[in-house]
Amino acid sequence: MVQIHRVPAKIALIGIAAPLLALAGPSATAHVAQTDQPGAWIVTCDCGTPAKRQRIDARVRKLGGHVLYHYEQIGGMAVAPNKRTRSTRFARALRRVPGVLQVQPDGASQPSRTS
């Protein structure tokens, strides 16, 4: 005959949660460090014509970055600093470029309000 031993729920939960927390600890810290310096930025700009877009592309390169993708439908682009350029400093400089309306970290989302 097999005997079944019941494990208290709190002990079972600790037994499951402890290894998961141990695995999440260092990666959660690494994620926080990564979000301090975004790798790419979404730039919304007045770049509806090829000439305007080329001017902003040139300024991105001059500031030490490169264009990853153009969002022609929304008037914007994804840009990233080169390896030697600090990301936050790059973003501050982008905000001062004539024709740039907004600079946000790539992947950032804004909460929406519903009525």
Protein backbone atom coordinates (compact mmCIF):
# COMPACT_ATOMS: atom_id res chain seq x y z
CA MET A 1 0.00 0.00 0.00
CA VAL A 2 1.32 3.45 -0.97
CA GLN A 3 1.12 6.22 1.58
CA ILE A 4 0.40 9.75 0.36
CA HIS A 5 1.87 12.60 2.36
CA ARG A 6 0.26 15.99 2.01
CA VAL A 7 2.64 18.94 1.82
CA PRO A 8 1.30 22.18 3.31
CA ALA A 9 0.38 24.70 0.59
CA LYS A 10 2.82 27.36 1.88
CA ILE A 11 5.77 24.99 1.68
CA ALA A 12 4.75 23.83 -1.80
CA LEU A 13 4.48 27.44 -2.99
CA ILE A 14 7.91 28.31 -1.59
CA GLY A 15 9.34 25.21 -3.22
CA ILE A 16 8.03 26.36 -6.61
CA ALA A 17 8.65 30.09 -6.24
CA ALA A 18 12.21 30.03 -4.86
CA PRO A 19 13.86 28.57 -7.99
CA LEU A 20 11.84 30.90 -10.22
CA LEU A 21 12.86 33.96 -8.23
CA ALA A 22 16.48 32.85 -8.26
CA LEU A 23 16.34 32.63 -12.04
CA ALA A 24 14.55 35.97 -12.41
CA GLY A 25 16.84 37.93 -10.05
CA PRO A 26 19.91 38.56 -12.22
CA SER A 27 17.96 38.85 -15.46
CA ALA A 28 15.61 41.40 -13.90
CA THR A 29 18.64 43.47 -12.86
CA ALA A 30 20.12 43.17 -16.33
CA HIS A 31 16.81 44.31 -17.85
CA VAL A 32 16.79 47.43 -15.67
CA ALA A 33 20.34 48.23 -16.77
CA GLN A 34 19.36 47.84 -20.42
CA THR A 35 16.37 50.17 -20.13
CA ASP A 36 18.59 52.91 -18.68
CA GLN A 37 20.32 53.18 -22.07
CA PRO A 38 17.90 52.35 -24.91
CA GLY A 39 19.53 50.93 -28.00
CA ALA A 40 17.18 52.62 -30.46
CA TRP A 41 14.90 55.63 -30.60
CA ILE A 42 11.73 56.43 -32.50
CA VAL A 43 11.86 59.93 -33.94
CA THR A 44 8.66 61.63 -35.06
CA CYS A 45 9.50 64.44 -37.41
CA ASP A 46 8.36 66.84 -40.09
CA CYS A 47 9.90 64.65 -42.77
CA GLY A 48 7.07 64.26 -45.28
CA THR A 49 9.24 64.99 -48.31
CA PRO A 50 12.42 63.21 -49.41
CA ALA A 51 14.43 66.42 -48.96
CA LYS A 52 13.29 66.90 -45.35
CA ARG A 53 13.91 63.24 -44.58
CA GLN A 54 17.43 63.43 -46.06
CA ARG A 55 18.24 66.51 -43.94
CA ILE A 56 17.23 64.70 -40.75
CA ASP A 57 19.07 61.52 -41.88
CA ALA A 58 22.22 63.61 -42.35
CA ARG A 59 21.86 65.15 -38.88
CA VAL A 60 21.41 61.69 -37.32
CA ARG A 61 24.69 60.58 -38.92
CA LYS A 62 26.44 63.80 -37.87
CA LEU A 63 25.32 63.22 -34.26
CA GLY A 64 26.90 59.77 -34.27
CA GLY A 65 23.97 57.57 -35.20
CA HIS A 66 22.33 55.77 -38.08
CA VAL A 67 18.81 55.28 -39.41
CA LEU A 68 17.37 51.82 -38.90
CA TYR A 69 14.00 52.28 -40.58
CA HIS A 70 11.76 54.98 -42.06
CA TYR A 71 8.11 55.17 -41.04
CA GLU A 72 6.80 57.12 -44.00
CA GLN A 73 3.12 56.75 -43.08
CA ILE A 74 3.55 58.46 -39.69
CA GLY A 75 6.43 60.78 -40.56
CA GLY A 76 9.16 59.24 -38.50
CA MET A 77 12.11 56.91 -38.27
CA ALA A 78 13.86 54.46 -35.99
CA VAL A 79 17.43 55.52 -35.24
CA ALA A 80 20.24 54.20 -33.10
CA PRO A 81 23.51 55.64 -31.83
CA ASN A 82 26.78 54.14 -33.02
CA LYS A 83 28.68 52.05 -30.48
CA ARG A 84 30.86 54.97 -29.41
CA THR A 85 27.93 57.35 -28.89
CA ARG A 86 26.07 57.50 -25.56
CA SER A 87 22.40 56.76 -26.10
CA THR A 88 20.90 59.38 -23.77
CA ARG A 89 23.19 62.12 -25.05
CA PHE A 90 22.27 61.11 -28.61
CA ALA A 91 18.55 61.41 -27.78
CA ARG A 92 19.00 64.86 -26.21
CA ALA A 93 20.82 66.06 -29.32
CA LEU A 94 18.10 64.60 -31.57
CA ARG A 95 15.45 66.63 -29.75
CA ARG A 96 17.28 69.83 -30.77
CA VAL A 97 17.35 68.97 -34.49
CA PRO A 98 15.08 71.30 -36.50
CA GLY A 99 12.10 69.32 -37.77
CA VAL A 100 12.19 66.71 -34.98
CA LEU A 101 8.91 66.73 -33.10
CA GLN A 102 9.39 63.89 -30.60
CA VAL A 103 12.01 61.33 -29.54
CA GLN A 104 11.00 58.21 -27.60
CA PRO A 105 12.86 55.02 -26.69
CA ASP A 106 12.03 52.25 -29.13
CA GLY A 107 9.52 49.90 -27.57
CA ALA A 108 8.11 52.47 -25.16
CA SER A 109 4.36 52.62 -24.93
CA GLN A 110 2.03 55.20 -23.54
CA PRO A 111 -0.98 54.17 -21.48
CA SER A 112 -4.25 55.11 -23.11
CA ARG A 113 -7.25 56.52 -21.32
CA THR A 114 -10.70 55.31 -22.11
CA SER A 115 -13.78 57.38 -21.54
